[in-house]
XYZ file of C-alpha atoms in Angstrom:
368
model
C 203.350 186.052 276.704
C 202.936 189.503 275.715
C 200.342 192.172 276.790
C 199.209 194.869 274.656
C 198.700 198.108 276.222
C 200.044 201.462 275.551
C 201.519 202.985 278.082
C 200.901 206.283 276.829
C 197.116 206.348 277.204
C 197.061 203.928 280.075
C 200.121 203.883 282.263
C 198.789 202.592 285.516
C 197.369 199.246 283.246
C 200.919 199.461 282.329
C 202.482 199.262 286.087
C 200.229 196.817 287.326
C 200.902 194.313 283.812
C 204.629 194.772 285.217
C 204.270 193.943 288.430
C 202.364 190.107 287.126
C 205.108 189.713 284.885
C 207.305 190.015 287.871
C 205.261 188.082 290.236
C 205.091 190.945 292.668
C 202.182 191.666 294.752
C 199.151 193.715 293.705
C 198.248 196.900 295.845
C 193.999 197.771 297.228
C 194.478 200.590 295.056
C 195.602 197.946 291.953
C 192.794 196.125 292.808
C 190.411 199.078 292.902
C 192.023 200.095 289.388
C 191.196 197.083 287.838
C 187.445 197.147 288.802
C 187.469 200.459 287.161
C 189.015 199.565 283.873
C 187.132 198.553 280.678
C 189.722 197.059 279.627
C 188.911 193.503 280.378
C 190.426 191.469 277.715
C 193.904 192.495 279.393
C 192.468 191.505 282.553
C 191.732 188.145 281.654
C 195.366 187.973 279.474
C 196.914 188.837 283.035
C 194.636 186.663 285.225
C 195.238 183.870 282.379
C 199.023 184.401 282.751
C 199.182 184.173 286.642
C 196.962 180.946 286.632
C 199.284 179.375 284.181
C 202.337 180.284 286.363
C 200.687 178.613 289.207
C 198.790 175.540 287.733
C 199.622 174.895 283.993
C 197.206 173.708 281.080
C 195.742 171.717 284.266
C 191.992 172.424 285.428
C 190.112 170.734 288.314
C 187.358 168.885 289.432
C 185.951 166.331 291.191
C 182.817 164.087 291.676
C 180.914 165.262 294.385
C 177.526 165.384 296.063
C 175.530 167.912 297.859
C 173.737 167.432 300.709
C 171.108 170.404 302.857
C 170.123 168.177 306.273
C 168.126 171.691 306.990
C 166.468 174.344 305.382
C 165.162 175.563 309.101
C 167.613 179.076 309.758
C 167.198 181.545 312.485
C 169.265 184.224 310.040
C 167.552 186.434 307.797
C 170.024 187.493 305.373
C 168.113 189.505 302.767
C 169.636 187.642 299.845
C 168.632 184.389 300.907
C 165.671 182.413 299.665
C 166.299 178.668 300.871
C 165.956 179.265 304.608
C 162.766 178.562 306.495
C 160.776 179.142 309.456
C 160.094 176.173 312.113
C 157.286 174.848 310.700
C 156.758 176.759 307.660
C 155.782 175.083 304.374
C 158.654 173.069 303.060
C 160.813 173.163 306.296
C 162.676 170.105 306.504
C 165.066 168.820 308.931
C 166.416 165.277 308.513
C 168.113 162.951 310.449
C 171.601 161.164 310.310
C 169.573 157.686 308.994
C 167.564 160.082 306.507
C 170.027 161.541 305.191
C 171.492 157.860 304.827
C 168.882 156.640 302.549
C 168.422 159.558 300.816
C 172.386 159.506 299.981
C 171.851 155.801 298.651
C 168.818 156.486 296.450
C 171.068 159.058 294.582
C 174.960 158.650 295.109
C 176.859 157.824 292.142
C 179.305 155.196 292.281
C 182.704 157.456 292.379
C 181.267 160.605 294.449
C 184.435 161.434 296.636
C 183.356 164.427 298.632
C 180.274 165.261 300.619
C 179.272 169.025 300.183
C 177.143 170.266 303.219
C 175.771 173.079 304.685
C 172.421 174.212 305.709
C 170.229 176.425 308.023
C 171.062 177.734 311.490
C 168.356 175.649 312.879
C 168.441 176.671 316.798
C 165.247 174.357 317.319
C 167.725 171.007 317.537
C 170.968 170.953 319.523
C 174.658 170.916 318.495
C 174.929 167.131 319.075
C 172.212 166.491 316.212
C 175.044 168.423 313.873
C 177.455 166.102 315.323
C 175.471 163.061 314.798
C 174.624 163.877 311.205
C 178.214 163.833 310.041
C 178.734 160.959 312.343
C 175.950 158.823 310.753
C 177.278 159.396 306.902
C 180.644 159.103 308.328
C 179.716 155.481 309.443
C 178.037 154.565 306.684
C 180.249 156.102 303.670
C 183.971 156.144 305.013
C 185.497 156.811 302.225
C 183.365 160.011 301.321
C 185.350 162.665 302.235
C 183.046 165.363 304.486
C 183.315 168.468 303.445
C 181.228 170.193 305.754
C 179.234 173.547 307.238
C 180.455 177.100 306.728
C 182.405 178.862 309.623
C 178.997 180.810 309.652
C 177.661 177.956 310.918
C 180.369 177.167 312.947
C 180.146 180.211 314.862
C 176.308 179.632 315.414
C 177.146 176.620 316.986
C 179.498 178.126 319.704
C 176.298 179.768 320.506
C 174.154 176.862 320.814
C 176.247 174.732 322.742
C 178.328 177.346 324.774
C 181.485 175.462 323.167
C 185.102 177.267 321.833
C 185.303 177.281 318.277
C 188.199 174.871 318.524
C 186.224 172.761 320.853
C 183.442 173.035 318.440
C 185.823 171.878 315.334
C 187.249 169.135 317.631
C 184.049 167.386 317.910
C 183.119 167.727 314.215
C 186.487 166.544 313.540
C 185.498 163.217 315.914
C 182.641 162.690 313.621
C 184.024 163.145 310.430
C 184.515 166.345 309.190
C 187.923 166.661 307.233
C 187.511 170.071 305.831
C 185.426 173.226 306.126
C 182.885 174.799 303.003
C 183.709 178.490 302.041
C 180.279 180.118 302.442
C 179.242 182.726 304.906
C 181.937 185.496 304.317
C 179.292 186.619 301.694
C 181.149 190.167 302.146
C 183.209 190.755 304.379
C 182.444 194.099 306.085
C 180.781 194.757 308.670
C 179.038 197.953 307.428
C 177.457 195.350 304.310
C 176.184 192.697 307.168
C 174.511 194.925 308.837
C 172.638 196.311 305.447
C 172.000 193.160 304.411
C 171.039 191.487 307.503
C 173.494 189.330 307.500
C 172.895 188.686 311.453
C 175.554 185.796 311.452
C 178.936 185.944 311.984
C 180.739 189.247 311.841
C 184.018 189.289 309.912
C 186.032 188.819 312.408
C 184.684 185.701 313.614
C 184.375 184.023 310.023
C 188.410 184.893 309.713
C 188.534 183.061 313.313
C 187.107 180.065 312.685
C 189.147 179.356 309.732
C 192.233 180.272 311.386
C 191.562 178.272 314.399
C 190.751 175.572 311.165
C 193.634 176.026 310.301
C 195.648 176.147 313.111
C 194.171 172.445 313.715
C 195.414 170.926 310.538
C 192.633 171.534 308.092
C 192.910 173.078 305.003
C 189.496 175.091 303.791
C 187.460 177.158 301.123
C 186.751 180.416 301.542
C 184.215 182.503 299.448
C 183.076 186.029 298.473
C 179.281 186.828 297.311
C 179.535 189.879 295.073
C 176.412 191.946 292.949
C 174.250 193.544 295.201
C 174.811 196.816 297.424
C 178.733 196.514 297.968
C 181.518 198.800 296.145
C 184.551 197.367 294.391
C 186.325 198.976 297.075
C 184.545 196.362 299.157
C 185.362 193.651 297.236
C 188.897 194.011 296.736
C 188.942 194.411 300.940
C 187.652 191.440 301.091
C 190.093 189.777 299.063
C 192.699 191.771 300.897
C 191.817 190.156 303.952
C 191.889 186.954 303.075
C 195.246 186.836 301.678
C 196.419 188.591 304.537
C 194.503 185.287 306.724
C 196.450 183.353 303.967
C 199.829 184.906 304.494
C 199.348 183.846 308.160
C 198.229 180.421 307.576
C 198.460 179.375 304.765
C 195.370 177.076 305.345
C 193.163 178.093 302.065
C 193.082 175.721 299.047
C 190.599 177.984 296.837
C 189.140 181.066 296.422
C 185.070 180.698 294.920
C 183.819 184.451 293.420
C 179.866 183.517 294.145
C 177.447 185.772 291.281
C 174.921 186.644 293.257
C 171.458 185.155 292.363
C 168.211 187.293 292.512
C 165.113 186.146 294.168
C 163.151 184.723 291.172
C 164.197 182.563 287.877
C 162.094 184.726 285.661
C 164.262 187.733 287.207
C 165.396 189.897 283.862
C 168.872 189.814 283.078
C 168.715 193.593 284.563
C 168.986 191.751 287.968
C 171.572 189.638 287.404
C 175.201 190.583 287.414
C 176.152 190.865 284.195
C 179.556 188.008 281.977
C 181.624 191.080 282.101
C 181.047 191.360 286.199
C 181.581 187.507 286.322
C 184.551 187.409 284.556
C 186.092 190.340 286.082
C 185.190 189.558 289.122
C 187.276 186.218 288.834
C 190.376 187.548 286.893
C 191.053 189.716 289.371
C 190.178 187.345 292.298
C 193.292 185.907 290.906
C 195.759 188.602 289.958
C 194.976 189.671 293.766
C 194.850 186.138 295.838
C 198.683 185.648 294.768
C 198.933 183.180 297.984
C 195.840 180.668 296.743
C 196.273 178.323 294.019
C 193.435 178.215 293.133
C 190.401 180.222 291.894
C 186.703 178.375 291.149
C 184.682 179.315 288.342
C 181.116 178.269 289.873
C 178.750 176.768 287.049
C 175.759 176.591 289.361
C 176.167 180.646 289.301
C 177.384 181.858 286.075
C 176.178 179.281 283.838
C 178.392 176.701 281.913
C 179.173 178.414 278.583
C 180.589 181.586 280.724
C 182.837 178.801 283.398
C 184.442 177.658 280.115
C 185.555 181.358 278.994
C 186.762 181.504 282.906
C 188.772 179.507 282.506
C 190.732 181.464 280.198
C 190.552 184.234 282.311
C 192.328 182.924 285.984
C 190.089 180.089 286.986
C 191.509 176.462 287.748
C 188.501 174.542 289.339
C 185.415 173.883 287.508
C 183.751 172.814 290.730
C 181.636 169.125 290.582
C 178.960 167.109 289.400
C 177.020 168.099 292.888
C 174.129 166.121 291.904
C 171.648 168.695 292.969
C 172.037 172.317 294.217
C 169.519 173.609 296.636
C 170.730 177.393 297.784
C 171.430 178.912 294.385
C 168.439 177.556 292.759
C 166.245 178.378 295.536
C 167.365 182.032 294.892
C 166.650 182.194 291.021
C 169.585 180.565 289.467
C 168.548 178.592 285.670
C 171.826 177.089 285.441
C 171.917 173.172 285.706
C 171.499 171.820 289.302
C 174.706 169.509 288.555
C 176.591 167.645 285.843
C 177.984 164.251 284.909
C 181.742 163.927 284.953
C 181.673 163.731 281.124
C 179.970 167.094 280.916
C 182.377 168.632 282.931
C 185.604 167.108 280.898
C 184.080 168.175 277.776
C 183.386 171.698 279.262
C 187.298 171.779 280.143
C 188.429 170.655 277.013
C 186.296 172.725 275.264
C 188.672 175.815 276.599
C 191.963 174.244 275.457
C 192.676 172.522 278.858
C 193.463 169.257 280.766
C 190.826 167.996 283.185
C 191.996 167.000 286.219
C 189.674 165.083 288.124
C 190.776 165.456 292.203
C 190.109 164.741 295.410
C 188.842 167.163 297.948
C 192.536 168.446 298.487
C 193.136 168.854 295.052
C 195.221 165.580 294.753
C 195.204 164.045 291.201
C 193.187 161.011 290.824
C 193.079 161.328 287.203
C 194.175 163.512 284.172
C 192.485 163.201 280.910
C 195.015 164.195 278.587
């Protein structure tokens, strides 16, 4: 594969083509450089040639199912619009058996994977988050549970005056094979504190998942980009969590998260815009050289623009999900979930072969 840039007029788009061609590893200041550029089709040929070198024609997903047993949070984070107050209008907070027969009014028959996460709701204690993986444990055992953020994690050290491995031990006891990627968000501690983000700092999020890690689980790991942060801070982000991965090696994917504004009939001038989104994922793989994989995330940037991402460094094309809460509650118009034939279509569409996987990306079927 060949890249067409002149080296004359743009030398440094030059070095850093040679270094993918190679293999070698991209520098902060590559990263930075990339942001920059304008030049995104050779982005996305770049991006498109590392994803190939790492995971073929193939493209992933799998039947899954989202489930929110609490919309009650004691965070604030200024860019969130699911959370609720303790008795506020629409506060919910369900139990294990709830959640049960809501799961069985609306589970599909091949749903593999549980997606949860939720509010920090400090007005129930850490058993009741035990118990709640413990009752759909019981009741669907061969659901894998993919479960709370290491947000979330942290804020129940804090509840329950528990380690973070202790903490991960019991979840582990009651189900919980794997870890979601939200709360990173961005990780800085200068852009936490601006955006309230009065949940874990950055090193703690980087803790739990290598203490995750360290206990045999492999996990997600996000990054929520469009609002106050620089592309310097975005590419340190990334930095550190390939640095996390060079230690651990405990990361299966990498999900670039567009963030949503408050309300659907937001203007387009609030949303990030398909160059941002695609960018923002091609080089979320030309820099995450240690994770094989990079998400394009449909509930965020819309199903037309995961297809052209996946042409441009993406390998996962997320799940069916059944029905997204967080994003939606924050403005996003994209569907809240699609059927597996939607999402093999979409795949195909873009010249690839659908993969459908289980939660640790083994094959369970390829539609050729």
């Amino acid at each position: 594969m060949s890249t067409i840039i002149n080296p004359a007029t743009d030398k440094r788009m030059a070095e850093i083509a040679e270094k993918v061609h190679n293999g070698q590893r991209l520098s902060f200041e590559d990263g930075v450089y990339l942001y920059q550029s304008e030049d995104i089709l050779t982005i996305g040929q770049l991006a498109n040639e590392a994803n190939l070198r790492k995971n073929g024609n193939k493209v992933y997903f799998i039947e899954n199912m989202s489930l929110y047993f609490t919309n009650v949070c004691e965070a604030h984070c200024a860019f969130c619009n699911f959370r609720k107050d303790q008795g506020e209008e629409g506060s919910y907070t369900l139990s294990g058996e709830e959640m049960v027969r809501y799961v069985e009014q609306n589970i599909t028959p091949d749903v593999r994977e549980f997606h949860i996460v939720g509010g920090h709701n400090n007005h129930v204690p850490f058993q009741y988050y035990v118990d709640s993986l413990a009752a759909l444990n019981e009741h669907f055992p061969d659901v894998t549970i993919k479960a709370y953020t290491a947000a979330e994690i942290d804020f129940f050290t804090r509840i329950s005056g528990l380690s973070i491995e202790e903490v991960l031990k019991a979840l582990q006891g009651a189900g919980l094979k794997t870890l979601t990627g939200g709360g990173a968000e961005i990780l800085s501690d200068e852009y936490r504190k601006k955006m309230r983000v009065n949940k874990a700092n950055v090193d703690r999020y980087l803790e739990v998942h290598r203490t995750a890690h360290k206990l045999g689980m492999r996990t997600h790991t996000t990054m929520l980009y469009g609002s106050i942060e620089s592309h310097e801070d975005r590419i340190n982000h990334m930095v550190q969590i390939r640095e996390l991965q060079d230690e651990t090696n405990g990361f299966m994917v990498f999900i670039p998260l567009s963030m949503q504004p408050k309300s659907r009939n937001a203007s387009i001038m609030r949303r990030n815009s398909a160059f941002e989104d695609l960018k923002t994922i091609a080089i979320s793989r030309l820099m995450l050289d240690n994770i094989d994989h990079i998400k394009a995330y449909f509930i965020n940037i819309g199903t037309q623009l995961t297809q052209m991402a996946l042409t441009f460094g993406a390998s996962d094309a997320h799940g069916t999900i059944v029905k997204e809460r967080i994003s939606h509650a924050a403005g996003a118009v994209t569907p809240e979930g699609l059927t597996r034939k939607e999402l093999i279509w979409l795949i195909k569409g873009a010249g690839r072969i659908p993969v459908e996987r289980d939660t640790f990306y083994n094959e369970i079927e390829v539609y050729e």
